[in-house]
Amino acid sequence: MSGHALTFEGVSKRYTSRGPLALDDVSFHVPRGSITGFVGHNGAGKTTAFSLVAGFLRPDAGSVDILGRGGFDPYVMKGVLGVLPQDAELPDRHTPRELLRHLCRLQGWTAGDAATEADRVLDIVRLTDRRDARIHTFSHGMRRRVAVASALVGAPPLVLLDEPLSGLDPVQQHALRDALAQLRGQQTLVISSHDLDDLERISDWVVMLKQGRCLRQGPIADVTGSKHLCSWRVSSPERVPLAVLTERLPEHRFTLRDDVLLEEAPSDGDLDQSSVVVMGLLAASAVPLRSVRRGVGLEQRFLDDVREG
């Protein structure tokens, strides 16, 4: 059995014979049981990639493999894939429970099992108390949670979620993000979002696209550099003692970008110990420290890669 829930191998796709490539020789994989952040600007190819996985499109070249079974076939892979489109429409006259029970019945569930499963996924998205209310009375954020629940019905091993947290208030975002995190290891979630801070909080694997090509993939800790990078945001950056820092920590590399001091440790370095030294030297040079974070952050890494790539 493949260790990957999803594999793209040399995939290319055009929408017209003379049009630009929406995907250009794209290769990446998604580990089973991971929560993977799918990152890219508008037009990067994320929606095309999702459509290829869901079977709405076929690749012009290359291959898409789902769970080691080849490309998606609805007759062979029943219940294997859950999909949340960005602009999913819901039937206003139904209740969430009715909608989800209907989706279960379409998959061949008995009435009793369908009711149990509908209640299970509504609990995941924190809508148990509104399960019998009409959807037309729901806010945008509540509708979005119903749509997420519909993609989770039947616990498919692979779930594609396009902007699942869009339109949710901060409390709802936090609750749903935590609920999705609980599925790590049980299901594979591929989440596309422009909110890279949210993706960084929940993801353990990242795939980055730019203009139809794969820029980067890998564990979130490696992509953001949280194991060997530290970002120090300071006031009065002109006072940062770069020469002294380099002298005291010669195996570490220091770079000043505007008001951020970036510290890069060797692979066997100890950022916890070096942080004490850096903080002491900044204080001795009267450099106010505004914030500290491990790594450069997913958003900054993506912006850097886009500029360089």
PDB file of C-alpha atoms in Angstrom:
ATOM      1  CA  MET A   1       0.000   0.000   0.000  1.00  0.00           C
ATOM      2  CA  SER A   2       1.317   3.451  -0.926  1.00  0.00           C
ATOM      3  CA  GLY A   3       2.428   5.680   1.940  1.00  0.00           C
ATOM      4  CA  HIS A   4       0.888   8.611   0.105  1.00  0.00           C
ATOM      5  CA  ALA A   5      -2.769   9.567   0.074  1.00  0.00           C
ATOM      6  CA  LEU A   6      -2.287  11.605  -3.097  1.00  0.00           C
ATOM      7  CA  THR A   7       0.447  11.700  -5.739  1.00  0.00           C
ATOM      8  CA  PHE A   8       0.836  13.963  -8.776  1.00  0.00           C
ATOM      9  CA  GLU A   9       3.502  12.759 -11.202  1.00  0.00           C
ATOM     10  CA  GLY A  10       4.438  15.082 -14.083  1.00  0.00           C
ATOM     11  CA  VAL A  11       0.881  16.406 -14.404  1.00  0.00           C
ATOM     12  CA  SER A  12       0.102  19.015 -17.067  1.00  0.00           C
ATOM     13  CA  LYS A  13      -3.275  20.503 -17.985  1.00  0.00           C
ATOM     14  CA  ARG A  14      -4.547  23.076 -20.482  1.00  0.00           C
ATOM     15  CA  TYR A  15      -8.154  24.204 -20.777  1.00  0.00           C
ATOM     16  CA  THR A  16      -7.824  24.920 -24.511  1.00  0.00           C
ATOM     17  CA  SER A  17      -5.424  23.538 -27.091  1.00  0.00           C
ATOM     18  CA  ARG A  18      -3.629  26.877 -27.501  1.00  0.00           C
ATOM     19  CA  GLY A  19      -4.192  28.236 -24.024  1.00  0.00           C
ATOM     20  CA  PRO A  20      -1.631  28.548 -21.244  1.00  0.00           C
ATOM     21  CA  LEU A  21      -0.800  25.599 -19.043  1.00  0.00           C
ATOM     22  CA  ALA A  22      -2.908  25.629 -15.892  1.00  0.00           C
ATOM     23  CA  LEU A  23      -0.561  22.953 -14.530  1.00  0.00           C
ATOM     24  CA  ASP A  24       2.908  22.494 -15.976  1.00  0.00           C
ATOM     25  CA  ASP A  25       4.682  19.198 -15.220  1.00  0.00           C
ATOM     26  CA  VAL A  26       3.572  19.234 -11.581  1.00  0.00           C
ATOM     27  CA  SER A  27       4.826  16.556  -9.191  1.00  0.00           C
ATOM     28  CA  PHE A  28       4.111  16.355  -5.468  1.00  0.00           C
ATOM     29  CA  HIS A  29       2.760  13.949  -2.874  1.00  0.00           C
ATOM     30  CA  VAL A  30       0.592  14.143   0.233  1.00  0.00           C
ATOM     31  CA  PRO A  31       1.383  11.753   3.119  1.00  0.00           C
ATOM     32  CA  ARG A  32      -1.421   9.597   4.485  1.00  0.00           C
ATOM     33  CA  GLY A  33      -2.963  10.935   7.664  1.00  0.00           C
ATOM     34  CA  SER A  34      -1.488  14.397   7.192  1.00  0.00           C
ATOM     35  CA  ILE A  35      -3.152  17.780   7.187  1.00  0.00           C
ATOM     36  CA  THR A  36      -1.640  19.366   4.105  1.00  0.00           C
ATOM     37  CA  GLY A  37      -1.734  23.077   3.357  1.00  0.00           C
ATOM     38  CA  PHE A  38      -2.199  23.728  -0.370  1.00  0.00           C
ATOM     39  CA  VAL A  39      -0.753  27.180  -1.023  1.00  0.00           C
ATOM     40  CA  GLY A  40      -0.757  29.418  -4.084  1.00  0.00           C
ATOM     41  CA  HIS A  41      -1.930  32.762  -5.429  1.00  0.00           C
ATOM     42  CA  ASN A  42      -5.069  33.065  -7.558  1.00  0.00           C
ATOM     43  CA  GLY A  43      -4.383  31.301 -10.842  1.00  0.00           C
ATOM     44  CA  ALA A  44      -1.593  29.144  -9.407  1.00  0.00           C
ATOM     45  CA  GLY A  45      -3.423  25.940 -10.316  1.00  0.00           C
ATOM     46  CA  LYS A  46      -4.970  24.909  -6.994  1.00  0.00           C
ATOM     47  CA  THR A  47      -8.535  24.621  -8.300  1.00  0.00           C
ATOM     48  CA  THR A  48      -7.334  22.759 -11.389  1.00  0.00           C
ATOM     49  CA  ALA A  49      -5.450  20.308  -9.175  1.00  0.00           C
ATOM     50  CA  PHE A  50      -8.523  19.754  -6.991  1.00  0.00           C
ATOM     51  CA  SER A  51     -10.661  19.222 -10.099  1.00  0.00           C
ATOM     52  CA  LEU A  52      -8.234  16.603 -11.397  1.00  0.00           C
ATOM     53  CA  VAL A  53      -8.339  14.738  -8.086  1.00  0.00           C
ATOM     54  CA  ALA A  54     -12.141  14.850  -7.982  1.00  0.00           C
ATOM     55  CA  GLY A  55     -12.419  13.533 -11.527  1.00  0.00           C
ATOM     56  CA  PHE A  56     -13.990  16.684 -12.978  1.00  0.00           C
ATOM     57  CA  LEU A  57     -10.985  17.020 -15.311  1.00  0.00           C
ATOM     58  CA  ARG A  58      -8.456  14.639 -16.836  1.00  0.00           C
ATOM     59  CA  PRO A  59      -4.734  15.433 -17.086  1.00  0.00           C
ATOM     60  CA  ASP A  60      -3.263  16.056 -20.530  1.00  0.00           C
ATOM     61  CA  ALA A  61      -0.021  14.454 -19.346  1.00  0.00           C
ATOM     62  CA  GLY A  62       1.202  12.707 -16.231  1.00  0.00           C
ATOM     63  CA  SER A  63      -0.788  10.831 -13.620  1.00  0.00           C
ATOM     64  CA  VAL A  64      -2.830  11.422 -10.483  1.00  0.00           C
ATOM     65  CA  ASP A  65      -2.903   8.618  -7.928  1.00  0.00           C
ATOM     66  CA  ILE A  66      -5.318   8.428  -5.000  1.00  0.00           C
ATOM     67  CA  LEU A  67      -4.435   6.087  -2.142  1.00  0.00           C
ATOM     68  CA  GLY A  68      -2.454   3.851  -4.469  1.00  0.00           C
ATOM     69  CA  ARG A  69      -5.545   3.102  -6.580  1.00  0.00           C
ATOM     70  CA  GLY A  70      -4.933   5.320  -9.601  1.00  0.00           C
ATOM     71  CA  GLY A  71      -7.066   8.259 -10.722  1.00  0.00           C
ATOM     72  CA  PHE A  72     -10.514   8.912  -9.296  1.00  0.00           C
ATOM     73  CA  ASP A  73     -13.302   6.662 -10.551  1.00  0.00           C
ATOM     74  CA  PRO A  74     -16.679   7.183  -8.802  1.00  0.00           C
ATOM     75  CA  TYR A  75     -17.707   3.605  -9.528  1.00  0.00           C
ATOM     76  CA  VAL A  76     -14.578   2.126  -7.969  1.00  0.00           C
ATOM     77  CA  MET A  77     -13.763   4.634  -5.222  1.00  0.00           C
ATOM     78  CA  LYS A  78     -17.152   5.097  -3.599  1.00  0.00           C
ATOM     79  CA  GLY A  79     -16.791   6.875  -0.269  1.00  0.00           C
ATOM     80  CA  VAL A  80     -13.041   7.398  -0.722  1.00  0.00           C
ATOM     81  CA  LEU A  81     -13.020  11.151  -1.444  1.00  0.00           C
ATOM     82  CA  GLY A  82     -14.752  14.105   0.201  1.00  0.00           C
ATOM     83  CA  VAL A  83     -14.705  17.512  -1.493  1.00  0.00           C
ATOM     84  CA  LEU A  84     -15.637  20.997  -0.311  1.00  0.00           C
ATOM     85  CA  PRO A  85     -15.706  23.514  -3.205  1.00  0.00           C
ATOM     86  CA  GLN A  86     -15.033  27.138  -2.344  1.00  0.00           C
ATOM     87  CA  ASP A  87     -18.519  28.284  -3.366  1.00  0.00           C
ATOM     88  CA  ALA A  88     -20.548  25.263  -2.278  1.00  0.00           C
ATOM     89  CA  GLU A  89     -24.309  25.862  -2.520  1.00  0.00           C
ATOM     90  CA  LEU A  90     -26.687  24.412   0.064  1.00  0.00           C
ATOM     91  CA  PRO A  91     -30.449  23.701  -0.160  1.00  0.00           C
ATOM     92  CA  ASP A  92     -32.080  26.487   1.870  1.00  0.00           C
ATOM     93  CA  ARG A  93     -35.297  24.626   2.650  1.00  0.00           C
ATOM     94  CA  HIS A  94     -33.578  21.692   4.326  1.00  0.00           C
ATOM     95  CA  THR A  95     -32.035  21.336   7.756  1.00  0.00           C
ATOM     96  CA  PRO A  96     -28.386  20.321   8.141  1.00  0.00           C
ATOM     97  CA  ARG A  97     -29.455  16.958   9.517  1.00  0.00           C
ATOM     98  CA  GLU A  98     -31.766  16.299   6.556  1.00  0.00           C
ATOM     99  CA  LEU A  99     -29.071  17.235   4.054  1.00  0.00           C
ATOM    100  CA  LEU A 100     -26.393  15.071   5.646  1.00  0.00           C
ATOM    101  CA  ARG A 101     -28.717  12.094   6.098  1.00  0.00           C
ATOM    102  CA  HIS A 102     -29.587  12.364   2.409  1.00  0.00           C
ATOM    103  CA  LEU A 103     -25.898  12.369   1.456  1.00  0.00           C
ATOM    104  CA  CYS A 104     -25.376   9.262   3.580  1.00  0.00           C
ATOM    105  CA  ARG A 105     -28.305   7.491   1.937  1.00  0.00           C
ATOM    106  CA  LEU A 106     -26.816   8.269  -1.487  1.00  0.00           C
ATOM    107  CA  GLN A 107     -23.751   6.332  -0.333  1.00  0.00           C
ATOM    108  CA  GLY A 108     -25.905   3.334   0.557  1.00  0.00           C
ATOM    109  CA  TRP A 109     -26.223   3.823   4.308  1.00  0.00           C
ATOM    110  CA  THR A 110     -29.269   2.554   6.194  1.00  0.00           C
ATOM    111  CA  ALA A 111     -31.614   5.185   7.625  1.00  0.00           C
ATOM    112  CA  GLY A 112     -30.410   4.533  11.165  1.00  0.00           C
ATOM    113  CA  ASP A 113     -26.725   4.659  10.275  1.00  0.00           C
ATOM    114  CA  ALA A 114     -27.301   7.793   8.191  1.00  0.00           C
ATOM    115  CA  ALA A 115     -28.863   9.573  11.161  1.00  0.00           C
ATOM    116  CA  THR A 116     -25.963   8.569  13.415  1.00  0.00           C
ATOM    117  CA  GLU A 117     -23.376   9.718  10.870  1.00  0.00           C
ATOM    118  CA  ALA A 118     -25.147  13.044  10.302  1.00  0.00           C
ATOM    119  CA  ASP A 119     -25.053  13.718  14.032  1.00  0.00           C
ATOM    120  CA  ARG A 120     -21.363  12.745  14.186  1.00  0.00           C
ATOM    121  CA  VAL A 121     -20.195  15.231  11.557  1.00  0.00           C
ATOM    122  CA  LEU A 122     -22.469  17.978  12.889  1.00  0.00           C
ATOM    123  CA  ASP A 123     -20.759  17.538  16.240  1.00  0.00           C
ATOM    124  CA  ILE A 124     -17.353  17.931  14.540  1.00  0.00           C
ATOM    125  CA  VAL A 125     -18.356  21.320  13.101  1.00  0.00           C
ATOM    126  CA  ARG A 126     -20.101  22.383  16.324  1.00  0.00           C
ATOM    127  CA  LEU A 127     -23.626  22.583  14.887  1.00  0.00           C
ATOM    128  CA  THR A 128     -25.437  19.963  16.950  1.00  0.00           C
ATOM    129  CA  ASP A 129     -27.657  22.607  18.542  1.00  0.00           C
ATOM    130  CA  ARG A 130     -28.796  23.852  15.093  1.00  0.00           C
ATOM    131  CA  ARG A 131     -29.150  20.514  13.354  1.00  0.00           C
ATOM    132  CA  ASP A 132     -32.916  20.868  12.909  1.00  0.00           C
ATOM    133  CA  ALA A 133     -32.992  24.552  11.896  1.00  0.00           C
ATOM    134  CA  ARG A 134     -33.598  25.516   8.273  1.00  0.00           C
ATOM    135  CA  ILE A 135     -30.417  26.389   6.428  1.00  0.00           C
ATOM    136  CA  HIS A 136     -31.933  29.618   5.055  1.00  0.00           C
ATOM    137  CA  THR A 137     -31.791  31.016   8.612  1.00  0.00           C
ATOM    138  CA  PHE A 138     -28.030  30.455   8.872  1.00  0.00           C
ATOM    139  CA  SER A 139     -25.249  33.011   8.653  1.00  0.00           C
ATOM    140  CA  HIS A 140     -22.505  32.621   6.049  1.00  0.00           C
ATOM    141  CA  GLY A 141     -20.186  31.125   8.642  1.00  0.00           C
ATOM    142  CA  MET A 142     -22.764  28.556   9.733  1.00  0.00           C
ATOM    143  CA  ARG A 143     -23.448  27.608   6.120  1.00  0.00           C
ATOM    144  CA  ARG A 144     -19.740  27.102   5.644  1.00  0.00           C
ATOM    145  CA  ARG A 145     -19.637  24.713   8.572  1.00  0.00           C
ATOM    146  CA  VAL A 146     -22.513  22.696   7.111  1.00  0.00           C
ATOM    147  CA  ALA A 147     -20.584  22.493   3.833  1.00  0.00           C
ATOM    148  CA  VAL A 148     -17.490  21.247   5.687  1.00  0.00           C
ATOM    149  CA  ALA A 149     -19.630  18.618   7.408  1.00  0.00           C
ATOM    150  CA  SER A 150     -20.903  17.423   4.019  1.00  0.00           C
ATOM    151  CA  ALA A 151     -17.307  16.750   2.902  1.00  0.00           C
ATOM    152  CA  LEU A 152     -16.630  14.729   6.063  1.00  0.00           C
ATOM    153  CA  VAL A 153     -19.667  12.435   5.738  1.00  0.00           C
ATOM    154  CA  GLY A 154     -18.627   8.798   5.797  1.00  0.00           C
ATOM    155  CA  ALA A 155     -15.102   9.613   7.041  1.00  0.00           C
ATOM    156  CA  PRO A 156     -13.524   9.403   3.552  1.00  0.00           C
ATOM    157  CA  PRO A 157      -9.776   8.724   3.782  1.00  0.00           C
ATOM    158  CA  LEU A 158      -9.004  11.755   1.567  1.00  0.00           C
ATOM    159  CA  VAL A 159     -10.768  15.107   1.948  1.00  0.00           C
ATOM    160  CA  LEU A 160     -10.198  18.249  -0.165  1.00  0.00           C
ATOM    161  CA  LEU A 161     -11.270  21.476   1.549  1.00  0.00           C
ATOM    162  CA  ASP A 162     -11.212  24.754  -0.399  1.00  0.00           C
ATOM    163  CA  GLU A 163     -11.240  27.742   1.995  1.00  0.00           C
ATOM    164  CA  PRO A 164     -13.057  25.872   4.807  1.00  0.00           C
ATOM    165  CA  LEU A 165     -12.597  28.727   7.306  1.00  0.00           C
ATOM    166  CA  SER A 166     -13.742  31.488   4.947  1.00  0.00           C
ATOM    167  CA  GLY A 167     -16.430  33.706   6.451  1.00  0.00           C
ATOM    168  CA  LEU A 168     -16.096  32.348   9.983  1.00  0.00           C
ATOM    169  CA  ASP A 169     -15.613  34.702  12.916  1.00  0.00           C
ATOM    170  CA  PRO A 170     -12.473  34.222  15.064  1.00  0.00           C
ATOM    171  CA  VAL A 171     -14.253  32.041  17.632  1.00  0.00           C
ATOM    172  CA  GLN A 172     -15.734  29.812  14.911  1.00  0.00           C
ATOM    173  CA  GLN A 173     -12.371  29.618  13.124  1.00  0.00           C
ATOM    174  CA  HIS A 174     -10.627  28.499  16.289  1.00  0.00           C
ATOM    175  CA  ALA A 175     -13.262  25.858  17.060  1.00  0.00           C
ATOM    176  CA  LEU A 176     -13.344  24.412  13.536  1.00  0.00           C
ATOM    177  CA  ARG A 177      -9.564  24.501  13.186  1.00  0.00           C
ATOM    178  CA  ASP A 178      -9.238  22.516  16.409  1.00  0.00           C
ATOM    179  CA  ALA A 179     -11.932  20.079  15.272  1.00  0.00           C
ATOM    180  CA  LEU A 180     -10.161  19.446  11.964  1.00  0.00           C
ATOM    181  CA  ALA A 181      -6.856  18.987  13.788  1.00  0.00           C
ATOM    182  CA  GLN A 182      -8.449  16.127  15.732  1.00  0.00           C
ATOM    183  CA  LEU A 183      -8.819  14.234  12.434  1.00  0.00           C
ATOM    184  CA  ARG A 184      -5.046  14.132  11.916  1.00  0.00           C
ATOM    185  CA  GLY A 185      -3.935  10.532  11.492  1.00  0.00           C
ATOM    186  CA  GLN A 186      -7.517   9.338  10.914  1.00  0.00           C
ATOM    187  CA  GLN A 187      -8.145  11.030   7.564  1.00  0.00           C
ATOM    188  CA  THR A 188      -5.958  12.959   5.123  1.00  0.00           C
ATOM    189  CA  LEU A 189      -7.041  16.584   4.733  1.00  0.00           C
ATOM    190  CA  VAL A 190      -5.796  18.811   1.914  1.00  0.00           C
ATOM    191  CA  ILE A 191      -6.729  22.401   2.729  1.00  0.00           C
ATOM    192  CA  SER A 192      -6.496  25.282   0.275  1.00  0.00           C
ATOM    193  CA  SER A 193      -6.579  28.728   1.841  1.00  0.00           C
ATOM    194  CA  HIS A 194      -5.224  32.240   1.385  1.00  0.00           C
ATOM    195  CA  ASP A 195      -5.025  32.630   5.165  1.00  0.00           C
ATOM    196  CA  LEU A 196      -1.525  31.250   5.590  1.00  0.00           C
ATOM    197  CA  ASP A 197      -1.432  31.920   9.323  1.00  0.00           C
ATOM    198  CA  ASP A 198      -4.383  29.560   9.743  1.00  0.00           C
ATOM    199  CA  LEU A 199      -2.762  26.978   7.488  1.00  0.00           C
ATOM    200  CA  GLU A 200       0.474  27.173   9.442  1.00  0.00           C
ATOM    201  CA  ARG A 201      -1.388  26.517  12.693  1.00  0.00           C
ATOM    202  CA  ILE A 202      -3.082  23.356  11.462  1.00  0.00           C
ATOM    203  CA  SER A 203      -0.854  21.851   8.742  1.00  0.00           C
ATOM    204  CA  ASP A 204       1.994  19.384   9.133  1.00  0.00           C
ATOM    205  CA  TRP A 205       2.775  19.211   5.378  1.00  0.00           C
ATOM    206  CA  VAL A 206       2.793  21.948   2.730  1.00  0.00           C
ATOM    207  CA  VAL A 207       2.581  22.050  -1.071  1.00  0.00           C
ATOM    208  CA  MET A 208       3.224  25.423  -2.775  1.00  0.00           C
ATOM    209  CA  LEU A 209       2.212  26.242  -6.342  1.00  0.00           C
ATOM    210  CA  LYS A 210       3.115  29.200  -8.538  1.00  0.00           C
ATOM    211  CA  GLN A 211       1.829  29.700 -12.086  1.00  0.00           C
ATOM    212  CA  GLY A 212       1.059  26.027 -12.528  1.00  0.00           C
ATOM    213  CA  ARG A 213       4.326  24.673 -11.150  1.00  0.00           C
ATOM    214  CA  CYS A 214       5.246  23.190  -7.772  1.00  0.00           C
ATOM    215  CA  LEU A 215       7.545  25.603  -5.928  1.00  0.00           C
ATOM    216  CA  ARG A 216       8.080  23.606  -2.764  1.00  0.00           C
ATOM    217  CA  GLN A 217       6.722  20.731  -0.695  1.00  0.00           C
ATOM    218  CA  GLY A 218       7.634  19.186   2.621  1.00  0.00           C
ATOM    219  CA  PRO A 219       6.985  19.127   6.373  1.00  0.00           C
ATOM    220  CA  ILE A 220       5.777  22.447   7.737  1.00  0.00           C
ATOM    221  CA  ALA A 221       8.725  22.612  10.147  1.00  0.00           C
ATOM    222  CA  ASP A 222      11.197  22.297   7.266  1.00  0.00           C
ATOM    223  CA  VAL A 223       9.360  24.754   5.017  1.00  0.00           C
ATOM    224  CA  THR A 224       9.121  27.460   7.677  1.00  0.00           C
ATOM    225  CA  GLY A 225      12.522  26.655   9.153  1.00  0.00           C
ATOM    226  CA  SER A 226      11.146  26.421  12.696  1.00  0.00           C
ATOM    227  CA  LYS A 227      13.869  23.928  13.653  1.00  0.00           C
ATOM    228  CA  HIS A 228      16.820  26.106  12.676  1.00  0.00           C
ATOM    229  CA  LEU A 229      15.543  29.655  12.083  1.00  0.00           C
ATOM    230  CA  CYS A 230      14.526  32.351  14.530  1.00  0.00           C
ATOM    231  CA  SER A 231      13.036  35.741  13.626  1.00  0.00           C
ATOM    232  CA  TRP A 232      13.596  38.645  16.019  1.00  0.00           C
ATOM    233  CA  ARG A 233      11.410  41.697  15.306  1.00  0.00           C
ATOM    234  CA  VAL A 234      13.008  44.783  16.828  1.00  0.00           C
ATOM    235  CA  SER A 235      12.690  48.520  17.168  1.00  0.00           C
ATOM    236  CA  SER A 236      15.759  50.644  16.331  1.00  0.00           C
ATOM    237  CA  PRO A 237      17.216  48.038  13.937  1.00  0.00           C
ATOM    238  CA  GLU A 238      20.184  50.328  13.254  1.00  0.00           C
ATOM    239  CA  ARG A 239      21.456  49.445  16.744  1.00  0.00           C
ATOM    240  CA  VAL A 240      21.490  45.669  16.149  1.00  0.00           C
ATOM    241  CA  PRO A 241      25.091  44.517  16.862  1.00  0.00           C
ATOM    242  CA  LEU A 242      25.544  42.198  13.879  1.00  0.00           C
ATOM    243  CA  ALA A 243      29.332  42.004  14.241  1.00  0.00           C
ATOM    244  CA  VAL A 244      29.120  41.134  17.930  1.00  0.00           C
ATOM    245  CA  LEU A 245      26.426  38.513  17.313  1.00  0.00           C
ATOM    246  CA  THR A 246      28.568  36.860  14.656  1.00  0.00           C
ATOM    247  CA  GLU A 247      31.599  36.938  16.944  1.00  0.00           C
ATOM    248  CA  ARG A 248      29.731  35.368  19.877  1.00  0.00           C
ATOM    249  CA  LEU A 249      27.885  32.784  17.747  1.00  0.00           C
ATOM    250  CA  PRO A 250      30.207  32.137  14.778  1.00  0.00           C
ATOM    251  CA  GLU A 251      28.326  29.021  13.626  1.00  0.00           C
ATOM    252  CA  HIS A 252      25.092  30.990  13.336  1.00  0.00           C
ATOM    253  CA  ARG A 253      24.249  33.240  10.407  1.00  0.00           C
ATOM    254  CA  PHE A 254      22.614  36.612  11.106  1.00  0.00           C
ATOM    255  CA  THR A 255      20.792  38.754   8.529  1.00  0.00           C
ATOM    256  CA  LEU A 256      18.934  42.019   9.105  1.00  0.00           C
ATOM    257  CA  ARG A 257      15.849  42.554   6.928  1.00  0.00           C
ATOM    258  CA  ASP A 258      14.244  45.903   7.722  1.00  0.00           C
ATOM    259  CA  ASP A 259      13.166  45.476  11.356  1.00  0.00           C
ATOM    260  CA  VAL A 260      13.643  41.684  11.503  1.00  0.00           C
ATOM    261  CA  LEU A 261      16.859  40.015  12.638  1.00  0.00           C
ATOM    262  CA  LEU A 262      16.955  36.530  11.115  1.00  0.00           C
ATOM    263  CA  GLU A 263      19.083  33.947  12.910  1.00  0.00           C
ATOM    264  CA  GLU A 264      19.955  30.722  11.079  1.00  0.00           C
ATOM    265  CA  ALA A 265      21.472  27.958  13.184  1.00  0.00           C
ATOM    266  CA  PRO A 266      23.426  24.960  11.869  1.00  0.00           C
ATOM    267  CA  SER A 267      21.517  21.694  11.586  1.00  0.00           C
ATOM    268  CA  ASP A 268      22.858  20.550  14.959  1.00  0.00           C
ATOM    269  CA  GLY A 269      22.526  23.984  16.560  1.00  0.00           C
ATOM    270  CA  ASP A 270      20.525  24.784  19.681  1.00  0.00           C
ATOM    271  CA  LEU A 271      18.269  27.803  19.232  1.00  0.00           C
ATOM    272  CA  ASP A 272      17.153  27.662  22.861  1.00  0.00           C
ATOM    273  CA  GLN A 273      20.694  28.274  24.099  1.00  0.00           C
ATOM    274  CA  SER A 274      21.584  30.825  21.439  1.00  0.00           C
ATOM    275  CA  SER A 275      18.394  32.780  22.161  1.00  0.00           C
ATOM    276  CA  VAL A 276      19.715  33.643  25.610  1.00  0.00           C
ATOM    277  CA  VAL A 277      22.863  35.085  24.031  1.00  0.00           C
ATOM    278  CA  VAL A 278      20.947  37.036  21.365  1.00  0.00           C
ATOM    279  CA  MET A 279      18.515  38.525  23.885  1.00  0.00           C
ATOM    280  CA  GLY A 280      21.389  39.586  26.121  1.00  0.00           C
ATOM    281  CA  LEU A 281      23.286  41.278  23.290  1.00  0.00           C
ATOM    282  CA  LEU A 282      20.172  43.072  22.029  1.00  0.00           C
ATOM    283  CA  ALA A 283      19.451  44.334  25.537  1.00  0.00           C
ATOM    284  CA  ALA A 284      23.070  45.450  25.979  1.00  0.00           C
ATOM    285  CA  SER A 285      22.802  47.456  22.746  1.00  0.00           C
ATOM    286  CA  ALA A 286      19.483  49.034  23.837  1.00  0.00           C
ATOM    287  CA  VAL A 287      17.543  47.346  21.034  1.00  0.00           C
ATOM    288  CA  PRO A 288      13.869  46.968  22.050  1.00  0.00           C
ATOM    289  CA  LEU A 289      12.518  43.520  21.186  1.00  0.00           C
ATOM    290  CA  ARG A 290       8.967  43.496  19.800  1.00  0.00           C
ATOM    291  CA  SER A 291       8.442  39.800  19.057  1.00  0.00           C
ATOM    292  CA  VAL A 292      10.234  36.489  18.559  1.00  0.00           C
ATOM    293  CA  ARG A 293       9.156  33.500  16.500  1.00  0.00           C
ATOM    294  CA  ARG A 294      10.687  30.255  15.366  1.00  0.00           C
ATOM    295  CA  GLY A 295      11.065  30.102  11.599  1.00  0.00           C
ATOM    296  CA  VAL A 296      10.061  32.742   9.099  1.00  0.00           C
ATOM    297  CA  GLY A 297       6.369  31.891   8.975  1.00  0.00           C
ATOM    298  CA  LEU A 298       4.535  30.219   6.130  1.00  0.00           C
ATOM    299  CA  GLU A 299       3.360  33.507   4.634  1.00  0.00           C
ATOM    300  CA  GLN A 300       6.859  34.986   4.534  1.00  0.00           C
ATOM    301  CA  ARG A 301       8.315  31.765   3.115  1.00  0.00           C
ATOM    302  CA  PHE A 302       5.701  31.768   0.351  1.00  0.00           C
ATOM    303  CA  LEU A 303       6.318  35.434  -0.493  1.00  0.00           C
ATOM    304  CA  ASP A 304      10.082  34.856  -0.577  1.00  0.00           C
ATOM    305  CA  ASP A 305       9.689  31.810  -2.831  1.00  0.00           C
ATOM    306  CA  VAL A 306       7.346  33.651  -5.200  1.00  0.00           C
ATOM    307  CA  ARG A 307       9.806  36.538  -5.539  1.00  0.00           C
ATOM    308  CA  GLU A 308      12.765  34.226  -6.088  1.00  0.00           C
ATOM    309  CA  GLY A 309      10.964  31.589  -8.197  1.00  0.00           C
TER     310      GLY A 309
END
